[in-house]
Amino acid sequence: MPSINSNFDWVDTPNPTERAFTITAKEGVSDMIPDFYNNVVLWSDCPQWIKKAEAIPESLQGYTLVNAAKAGYQTRTFTFGKTRTLQERNKPYHVEWELRPKDWPTVLYKLWFVEGAIPNSGADGNGNLVSAPSLLERSKFRRAGVYPTWHKISRYLAERPFPKVQHITPITDTIKFAFDGTKGSYDECLHPDVTFPQISTSSKVVFGAGTTGVEIGGDFIAQFYPATNMTDWEKHVIEDSRYPVGGMYFRQLVEAYPPIDDRETLT
C-alpha cells in the first residue's frame, strides 16, 4: 500500500468509475522521456529511471503511458491510463437519451405529371395559334418541420486518440421544373432520382445567359437530379466531438433518431 510520501497517486477520468494513475519520478541529465505519442508504451516498457520511483502492482503494469508533465525541480509526473482493445474503445462507457427539437427536411417520395383536360393554347412568334397538352403536377412528399426528436448521446474513453470516421448525414437538394403552363420546385429536400425531359419547349438555347462558361451537356436533352444520399428521414450522427482530457481521450457521439411520422402529403 503506497504511503503518504509515495510517488504514486490515482487520477480521475471523465468516466467516474475509472481511474488512471500517476508516478512522479526523479529525472537525470541523460534520462529520456518515452515517445508515447508515436508508440504504445506500457508501464512495463518504461525505462528504469521511471519504474524505480514506485513499485506498481501486477494489475496496473499493463496500463499505457498517456501523459508526461513537469512536477518540480528535476521531477516529472507520468500518467498511465487503462489499456483497451479496439472493441473496448468502440464501446461507450455511458449512454443517455435526450428529447429536444430538431429540424427535419422535406422528403419527396414521388413526383409525376398527368395531362389536363384543357390544353394550353396561344400564338407563336408568327401569330399562328398553337396548342399543347397541359401538364398537371402530382406528388407525394413529407413536409419539413421541427419535431421533438430523441437524441442518443454515447460517451467513450480511451488511452489513444480515436480514429477519424466519416459519417453520413442528410444532404438536401433543390429540384426545379418548368413546362408550358406549369412550373414549380422542391427546395432543400431529400429525393430519389428525378428526371425532367425537355418537352413543350422550342429547344433553342438563349446564348449569353446563365453559367456561360459551363457546357450544357446532357441537360440540353433532359434535366437529371441524382438521388440524395438519404431518401427519407433516417438515424444519423449530428455530433462527433473528441478531445484529450488529462492525457486520456474523450469522445461524445450524438445521434438523432427520426420522429415517428408515417404521414405523407399528397397533392
C-alpha positions as YAML, in Angstrom:
chain: A
units: angstrom
residues:
- id: 1
  name: MET
  ca: [0.00, 0.00, 0.00]
- id: 2
  name: PRO
  ca: [1.62, 3.34, -1.03]
- id: 3
  name: SER
  ca: [2.48, 5.59, 1.88]
- id: 4
  name: ILE
  ca: [1.64, 9.28, 2.19]
- id: 5
  name: ASN
  ca: [5.08, 10.02, 0.76]
- id: 6
  name: SER
  ca: [4.53, 7.71, -2.19]
- id: 7
  name: ASN
  ca: [5.25, 8.73, -5.77]
- id: 8
  name: PHE
  ca: [2.01, 7.03, -6.78]
- id: 9
  name: ASP
  ca: [-1.43, 8.68, -6.98]
- id: 10
  name: TRP
  ca: [-4.82, 7.99, -8.53]
- id: 11
  name: VAL
  ca: [-6.24, 10.36, -11.16]
- id: 12
  name: ASP
  ca: [-9.88, 10.91, -12.09]
- id: 13
  name: THR
  ca: [-11.00, 10.39, -15.70]
- id: 14
  name: PRO
  ca: [-14.19, 11.54, -17.50]
- id: 15
  name: ASN
  ca: [-15.61, 8.14, -16.56]
- id: 16
  name: PRO
  ca: [-16.34, 8.44, -12.82]
- id: 17
  name: THR
  ca: [-16.00, 4.67, -12.40]
- id: 18
  name: GLU
  ca: [-12.49, 4.53, -13.88]
- id: 19
  name: ARG
  ca: [-9.18, 5.89, -12.64]
- id: 20
  name: ALA
  ca: [-5.79, 6.47, -14.18]
- id: 21
  name: PHE
  ca: [-2.68, 6.70, -12.05]
- id: 22
  name: THR
  ca: [0.42, 8.89, -11.90]
- id: 23
  name: ILE
  ca: [4.01, 8.27, -11.00]
- id: 24
  name: THR
  ca: [6.36, 11.12, -10.11]
- id: 25
  name: ALA
  ca: [9.99, 10.24, -10.86]
- id: 26
  name: LYS
  ca: [13.34, 11.92, -10.36]
- id: 27
  name: GLU
  ca: [14.90, 12.68, -13.75]
- id: 28
  name: GLY
  ca: [18.57, 12.95, -14.51]
- id: 29
  name: VAL
  ca: [20.55, 14.73, -17.21]
- id: 30
  name: SER
  ca: [20.59, 11.74, -19.56]
- id: 31
  name: ASP
  ca: [17.13, 10.37, -18.81]
- id: 32
  name: MET
  ca: [14.85, 10.26, -21.88]
- id: 33
  name: ILE
  ca: [11.09, 10.52, -21.98]
- id: 34
  name: PRO
  ca: [9.49, 7.57, -23.82]
- id: 35
  name: ASP
  ca: [7.85, 8.52, -27.15]
- id: 36
  name: PHE
  ca: [4.32, 7.62, -26.15]
- id: 37
  name: TYR
  ca: [2.79, 9.78, -28.91]
- id: 38
  name: ASN
  ca: [4.07, 7.55, -31.69]
- id: 39
  name: ASN
  ca: [4.30, 4.27, -29.79]
- id: 40
  name: VAL
  ca: [2.26, 2.32, -27.28]
- id: 41
  name: VAL
  ca: [4.30, 2.47, -24.06]
- id: 42
  name: LEU
  ca: [3.09, 0.30, -21.18]
- id: 43
  name: TRP
  ca: [4.33, 0.65, -17.64]
- id: 44
  name: SER
  ca: [6.36, -2.49, -18.24]
- id: 45
  name: ASP
  ca: [8.06, -0.79, -21.23]
- id: 46
  name: CYS
  ca: [9.15, 2.32, -19.31]
- id: 47
  name: PRO
  ca: [12.84, 2.96, -18.64]
- id: 48
  name: GLN
  ca: [14.23, 2.04, -15.26]
- id: 49
  name: TRP
  ca: [14.51, 5.65, -14.05]
- id: 50
  name: ILE
  ca: [10.70, 5.84, -14.10]
- id: 51
  name: LYS
  ca: [9.91, 2.34, -12.83]
- id: 52
  name: LYS
  ca: [12.25, 2.61, -9.84]
- id: 53
  name: ALA
  ca: [10.21, 5.55, -8.49]
- id: 54
  name: GLU
  ca: [7.48, 3.23, -7.20]
- id: 55
  name: ALA
  ca: [6.57, -0.43, -7.03]
- id: 56
  name: ILE
  ca: [3.44, -0.98, -9.12]
- id: 57
  name: PRO
  ca: [1.14, -3.99, -8.58]
- id: 58
  name: GLU
  ca: [0.76, -6.50, -11.37]
- id: 59
  name: SER
  ca: [-2.82, -5.36, -12.06]
- id: 60
  name: LEU
  ca: [-1.57, -1.91, -13.19]
- id: 61
  name: GLN
  ca: [1.56, -2.85, -15.10]
- id: 62
  name: GLY
  ca: [-0.38, -3.22, -18.35]
- id: 63
  name: TYR
  ca: [-1.58, 0.42, -18.26]
- id: 64
  name: THR
  ca: [-0.45, 2.74, -21.07]
- id: 65
  name: LEU
  ca: [1.61, 5.90, -20.66]
- id: 66
  name: VAL
  ca: [-0.63, 8.79, -21.81]
- id: 67
  name: ASN
  ca: [0.98, 11.97, -20.48]
- id: 68
  name: ALA
  ca: [4.15, 13.46, -19.02]
- id: 69
  name: ALA
  ca: [4.44, 16.82, -17.27]
- id: 70
  name: LYS
  ca: [6.94, 18.78, -15.21]
- id: 71
  name: ALA
  ca: [6.29, 18.22, -11.49]
- id: 72
  name: GLY
  ca: [9.05, 20.20, -9.79]
- id: 73
  name: TYR
  ca: [12.80, 20.51, -9.67]
- id: 74
  name: GLN
  ca: [14.16, 17.62, -11.74]
- id: 75
  name: THR
  ca: [10.97, 15.65, -11.28]
- id: 76
  name: ARG
  ca: [8.35, 14.63, -13.80]
- id: 77
  name: THR
  ca: [4.87, 13.15, -13.39]
- id: 78
  name: PHE
  ca: [3.78, 10.38, -15.75]
- id: 79
  name: THR
  ca: [0.12, 9.45, -16.21]
- id: 80
  name: PHE
  ca: [-0.94, 5.92, -17.11]
- id: 81
  name: GLY
  ca: [-4.40, 5.01, -18.38]
- id: 82
  name: LYS
  ca: [-6.21, 1.72, -18.74]
- id: 83
  name: THR
  ca: [-5.20, -0.14, -21.91]
- id: 84
  name: ARG
  ca: [-8.12, -1.13, -24.12]
- id: 85
  name: THR
  ca: [-8.72, -3.41, -27.04]
- id: 86
  name: LEU
  ca: [-10.27, -1.97, -30.22]
- id: 87
  name: GLN
  ca: [-13.61, -3.47, -29.20]
- id: 88
  name: GLU
  ca: [-13.40, -1.81, -25.77]
- id: 89
  name: ARG
  ca: [-12.59, 1.59, -27.31]
- id: 90
  name: ASN
  ca: [-15.67, 1.32, -29.51]
- id: 91
  name: LYS
  ca: [-17.96, 0.52, -26.58]
- id: 92
  name: PRO
  ca: [-19.42, 3.58, -24.80]
- id: 93
  name: TYR
  ca: [-18.99, 3.72, -21.05]
- id: 94
  name: HIS
  ca: [-22.20, 5.75, -20.73]
- id: 95
  name: VAL
  ca: [-25.32, 6.22, -22.89]
- id: 96
  name: GLU
  ca: [-28.20, 8.58, -22.26]
- id: 97
  name: TRP
  ca: [-31.24, 9.81, -24.20]
- id: 98
  name: GLU
  ca: [-32.41, 13.38, -24.56]
- id: 99
  name: LEU
  ca: [-35.60, 14.65, -26.19]
- id: 100
  name: ARG
  ca: [-35.10, 18.01, -27.89]
- id: 101
  name: PRO
  ca: [-36.32, 19.82, -31.04]
- id: 102
  name: LYS
  ca: [-34.65, 19.15, -34.37]
- id: 103
  name: ASP
  ca: [-35.40, 20.29, -37.90]
- id: 104
  name: TRP
  ca: [-36.08, 17.61, -40.49]
- id: 105
  name: PRO
  ca: [-36.08, 18.33, -44.25]
- id: 106
  name: THR
  ca: [-38.78, 17.83, -46.85]
- id: 107
  name: VAL
  ca: [-38.79, 14.35, -48.38]
- id: 108
  name: LEU
  ca: [-40.02, 13.94, -51.94]
- id: 109
  name: TYR
  ca: [-41.23, 10.38, -52.42]
- id: 110
  name: LYS
  ca: [-42.95, 10.57, -55.81]
- id: 111
  name: LEU
  ca: [-43.37, 13.22, -58.50]
- id: 112
  name: TRP
  ca: [-45.27, 12.72, -61.75]
- id: 113
  name: PHE
  ca: [-47.38, 14.65, -64.24]
- id: 114
  name: VAL
  ca: [-50.69, 14.00, -65.94]
- id: 115
  name: GLU
  ca: [-52.24, 15.64, -68.99]
- id: 116
  name: GLY
  ca: [-55.04, 18.04, -68.18]
- id: 117
  name: ALA
  ca: [-58.40, 18.04, -69.97]
- id: 118
  name: ILE
  ca: [-57.87, 21.61, -71.25]
- id: 119
  name: PRO
  ca: [-54.78, 22.14, -73.45]
- id: 120
  name: ASN
  ca: [-52.53, 25.17, -73.37]
- id: 121
  name: SER
  ca: [-53.19, 27.45, -76.34]
- id: 122
  name: GLY
  ca: [-51.55, 30.60, -77.62]
- id: 123
  name: ALA
  ca: [-49.98, 32.37, -80.55]
- id: 124
  name: ASP
  ca: [-46.45, 31.60, -81.70]
- id: 125
  name: GLY
  ca: [-43.95, 34.15, -82.97]
- id: 126
  name: ASN
  ca: [-45.65, 34.27, -86.36]
- id: 127
  name: GLY
  ca: [-49.11, 34.82, -84.91]
- id: 128
  name: ASN
  ca: [-50.27, 31.27, -85.55]
- id: 129
  name: LEU
  ca: [-52.49, 29.62, -82.95]
- id: 130
  name: VAL
  ca: [-50.80, 26.61, -81.40]
- id: 131
  name: SER
  ca: [-51.78, 24.30, -78.57]
- id: 132
  name: ALA
  ca: [-50.07, 21.69, -76.44]
- id: 133
  name: PRO
  ca: [-51.27, 19.33, -73.73]
- id: 134
  name: SER
  ca: [-51.43, 20.93, -70.30]
- id: 135
  name: LEU
  ca: [-49.46, 19.17, -67.56]
- id: 136
  name: LEU
  ca: [-50.69, 18.87, -64.01]
- id: 137
  name: GLU
  ca: [-48.22, 18.10, -61.23]
- id: 138
  name: ARG
  ca: [-48.83, 15.24, -58.83]
- id: 139
  name: SER
  ca: [-46.55, 14.43, -55.92]
- id: 140
  name: LYS
  ca: [-46.25, 12.63, -52.64]
- id: 141
  name: PHE
  ca: [-43.95, 14.12, -50.03]
- id: 142
  name: ARG
  ca: [-43.29, 14.58, -46.33]
- id: 143
  name: ARG
  ca: [-43.27, 18.17, -45.22]
- id: 144
  name: ALA
  ca: [-40.25, 19.65, -43.44]
- id: 145
  name: GLY
  ca: [-40.57, 20.80, -39.85]
- id: 146
  name: VAL
  ca: [-39.11, 20.98, -36.37]
- id: 147
  name: TYR
  ca: [-40.18, 18.00, -34.30]
- id: 148
  name: PRO
  ca: [-39.36, 16.62, -30.84]
- id: 149
  name: THR
  ca: [-36.54, 14.21, -31.56]
- id: 150
  name: TRP
  ca: [-34.80, 11.63, -29.43]
- id: 151
  name: HIS
  ca: [-31.03, 12.09, -29.37]
- id: 152
  name: LYS
  ca: [-28.79, 9.26, -28.26]
- id: 153
  name: ILE
  ca: [-25.65, 10.52, -26.51]
- id: 154
  name: SER
  ca: [-22.82, 7.99, -26.26]
- id: 155
  name: ARG
  ca: [-19.60, 8.73, -24.36]
- id: 156
  name: TYR
  ca: [-16.34, 6.89, -24.89]
- id: 157
  name: LEU
  ca: [-12.94, 6.91, -23.22]
- id: 158
  name: ALA
  ca: [-9.61, 5.60, -24.49]
- id: 159
  name: GLU
  ca: [-5.89, 5.86, -23.87]
- id: 160
  name: ARG
  ca: [-5.18, 6.57, -27.56]
- id: 161
  name: PRO
  ca: [-6.76, 9.09, -29.99]
- id: 162
  name: PHE
  ca: [-9.94, 7.92, -31.68]
- id: 163
  name: PRO
  ca: [-9.59, 7.34, -35.45]
- id: 164
  name: LYS
  ca: [-11.23, 9.64, -37.96]
- id: 165
  name: VAL
  ca: [-14.69, 8.47, -39.02]
- id: 166
  name: GLN
  ca: [-16.70, 9.78, -41.98]
- id: 167
  name: HIS
  ca: [-20.36, 9.94, -41.01]
- id: 168
  name: ILE
  ca: [-23.23, 10.07, -43.50]
- id: 169
  name: THR
  ca: [-25.54, 12.99, -42.78]
- id: 170
  name: PRO
  ca: [-28.51, 14.06, -44.94]
- id: 171
  name: ILE
  ca: [-27.51, 16.43, -47.74]
- id: 172
  name: THR
  ca: [-30.53, 18.01, -49.35]
- id: 173
  name: ASP
  ca: [-31.02, 19.15, -52.94]
- id: 174
  name: THR
  ca: [-33.32, 21.65, -54.68]
- id: 175
  name: ILE
  ca: [-35.39, 20.47, -57.63]
- id: 176
  name: LYS
  ca: [-36.86, 22.90, -60.14]
- id: 177
  name: PHE
  ca: [-39.04, 22.19, -63.16]
- id: 178
  name: ALA
  ca: [-40.81, 24.31, -65.78]
- id: 179
  name: PHE
  ca: [-43.16, 23.26, -68.57]
- id: 180
  name: ASP
  ca: [-45.56, 25.33, -70.61]
- id: 181
  name: GLY
  ca: [-48.34, 26.25, -68.22]
- id: 182
  name: THR
  ca: [-46.78, 24.82, -65.07]
- id: 183
  name: LYS
  ca: [-43.62, 25.19, -63.03]
- id: 184
  name: GLY
  ca: [-42.53, 24.51, -59.50]
- id: 185
  name: SER
  ca: [-39.76, 23.45, -57.15]
- id: 186
  name: TYR
  ca: [-38.98, 21.41, -54.06]
- id: 187
  name: ASP
  ca: [-36.43, 23.32, -52.05]
- id: 188
  name: GLU
  ca: [-33.88, 21.64, -49.79]
- id: 189
  name: CYS
  ca: [-35.39, 18.17, -49.96]
- id: 190
  name: LEU
  ca: [-34.36, 14.54, -49.90]
- id: 191
  name: HIS
  ca: [-35.43, 12.64, -53.01]
- id: 192
  name: PRO
  ca: [-34.87, 9.64, -55.31]
- id: 193
  name: ASP
  ca: [-33.64, 10.07, -58.90]
- id: 194
  name: VAL
  ca: [-35.65, 12.77, -60.68]
- id: 195
  name: THR
  ca: [-35.66, 13.45, -64.46]
- id: 196
  name: PHE
  ca: [-37.36, 16.21, -66.44]
- id: 197
  name: PRO
  ca: [-37.35, 15.81, -70.26]
- id: 198
  name: GLN
  ca: [-37.22, 18.94, -72.38]
- id: 199
  name: ILE
  ca: [-40.80, 18.85, -73.67]
- id: 200
  name: SER
  ca: [-43.06, 21.71, -74.73]
- id: 201
  name: THR
  ca: [-40.08, 23.92, -75.50]
- id: 202
  name: SER
  ca: [-38.50, 25.19, -78.70]
- id: 203
  name: SER
  ca: [-35.17, 23.59, -77.67]
- id: 204
  name: LYS
  ca: [-33.43, 26.81, -78.68]
- id: 205
  name: VAL
  ca: [-30.81, 27.82, -76.14]
- id: 206
  name: VAL
  ca: [-30.57, 31.50, -75.24]
- id: 207
  name: PHE
  ca: [-26.85, 32.13, -75.51]
- id: 208
  name: GLY
  ca: [-25.04, 34.60, -73.27]
- id: 209
  name: ALA
  ca: [-27.29, 33.90, -70.27]
- id: 210
  name: GLY
  ca: [-26.56, 31.73, -67.25]
- id: 211
  name: THR
  ca: [-23.30, 29.94, -66.48]
- id: 212
  name: THR
  ca: [-21.89, 30.58, -69.93]
- id: 213
  name: GLY
  ca: [-18.53, 29.01, -69.10]
- id: 214
  name: VAL
  ca: [-20.03, 25.60, -68.33]
- id: 215
  name: GLU
  ca: [-21.11, 23.15, -71.02]
- id: 216
  name: ILE
  ca: [-24.83, 22.31, -71.01]
- id: 217
  name: GLY
  ca: [-24.13, 18.71, -71.99]
- id: 218
  name: GLY
  ca: [-26.92, 16.19, -71.39]
- id: 219
  name: ASP
  ca: [-29.04, 18.85, -69.67]
- id: 220
  name: PHE
  ca: [-29.95, 20.07, -73.16]
- id: 221
  name: ILE
  ca: [-31.99, 16.89, -73.59]
- id: 222
  name: ALA
  ca: [-33.14, 16.37, -70.02]
- id: 223
  name: GLN
  ca: [-32.56, 17.63, -66.51]
- id: 224
  name: PHE
  ca: [-31.43, 14.90, -64.13]
- id: 225
  name: TYR
  ca: [-31.23, 15.20, -60.35]
- id: 226
  name: PRO
  ca: [-29.47, 12.16, -58.86]
- id: 227
  name: ALA
  ca: [-30.85, 10.80, -55.61]
- id: 228
  name: THR
  ca: [-29.66, 12.42, -52.41]
- id: 229
  name: ASN
  ca: [-27.53, 10.34, -50.04]
- id: 230
  name: MET
  ca: [-30.65, 9.68, -47.96]
- id: 231
  name: THR
  ca: [-34.15, 9.37, -49.42]
- id: 232
  name: ASP
  ca: [-36.08, 9.58, -46.16]
- id: 233
  name: TRP
  ca: [-35.61, 10.59, -42.53]
- id: 234
  name: GLU
  ca: [-33.01, 8.29, -41.06]
- id: 235
  name: LYS
  ca: [-30.94, 8.00, -37.93]
- id: 236
  name: HIS
  ca: [-27.72, 9.98, -38.38]
- id: 237
  name: VAL
  ca: [-24.83, 11.47, -36.43]
- id: 238
  name: ILE
  ca: [-25.09, 15.18, -35.67]
- id: 239
  name: GLU
  ca: [-22.05, 15.45, -33.40]
- id: 240
  name: ASP
  ca: [-18.81, 13.52, -33.01]
- id: 241
  name: SER
  ca: [-16.52, 15.50, -30.71]
- id: 242
  name: ARG
  ca: [-13.29, 14.16, -29.29]
- id: 243
  name: TYR
  ca: [-10.57, 15.83, -27.25]
- id: 244
  name: PRO
  ca: [-7.83, 14.98, -24.73]
- id: 245
  name: VAL
  ca: [-8.57, 15.11, -21.01]
- id: 246
  name: GLY
  ca: [-5.60, 14.66, -18.71]
- id: 247
  name: GLY
  ca: [-3.81, 12.53, -21.29]
- id: 248
  name: MET
  ca: [-6.81, 10.29, -21.90]
- id: 249
  name: TYR
  ca: [-9.10, 10.81, -24.90]
- id: 250
  name: PHE
  ca: [-12.79, 11.54, -24.53]
- id: 251
  name: ARG
  ca: [-15.38, 11.18, -27.28]
- id: 252
  name: GLN
  ca: [-19.04, 12.16, -27.40]
- id: 253
  name: LEU
  ca: [-21.23, 10.84, -30.19]
- id: 254
  name: VAL
  ca: [-24.74, 12.25, -30.66]
- id: 255
  name: GLU
  ca: [-27.21, 10.50, -32.99]
- id: 256
  name: ALA
  ca: [-30.65, 11.84, -33.95]
- id: 257
  name: TYR
  ca: [-33.48, 9.35, -34.40]
- id: 258
  name: PRO
  ca: [-36.31, 10.34, -36.78]
- id: 259
  name: PRO
  ca: [-39.65, 11.12, -35.16]
- id: 260
  name: ILE
  ca: [-42.36, 8.53, -35.75]
- id: 261
  name: ASP
  ca: [-44.44, 10.08, -38.51]
- id: 262
  name: ASP
  ca: [-45.79, 7.87, -41.28]
- id: 263
  name: ARG
  ca: [-47.92, 10.58, -42.82]
- id: 264
  name: GLU
  ca: [-47.29, 11.65, -46.39]
- id: 265
  name: THR
  ca: [-48.63, 14.72, -48.11]
- id: 266
  name: LEU
  ca: [-50.40, 14.09, -51.42]
- id: 267
  name: THR
  ca: [-51.04, 16.81, -53.99]
...
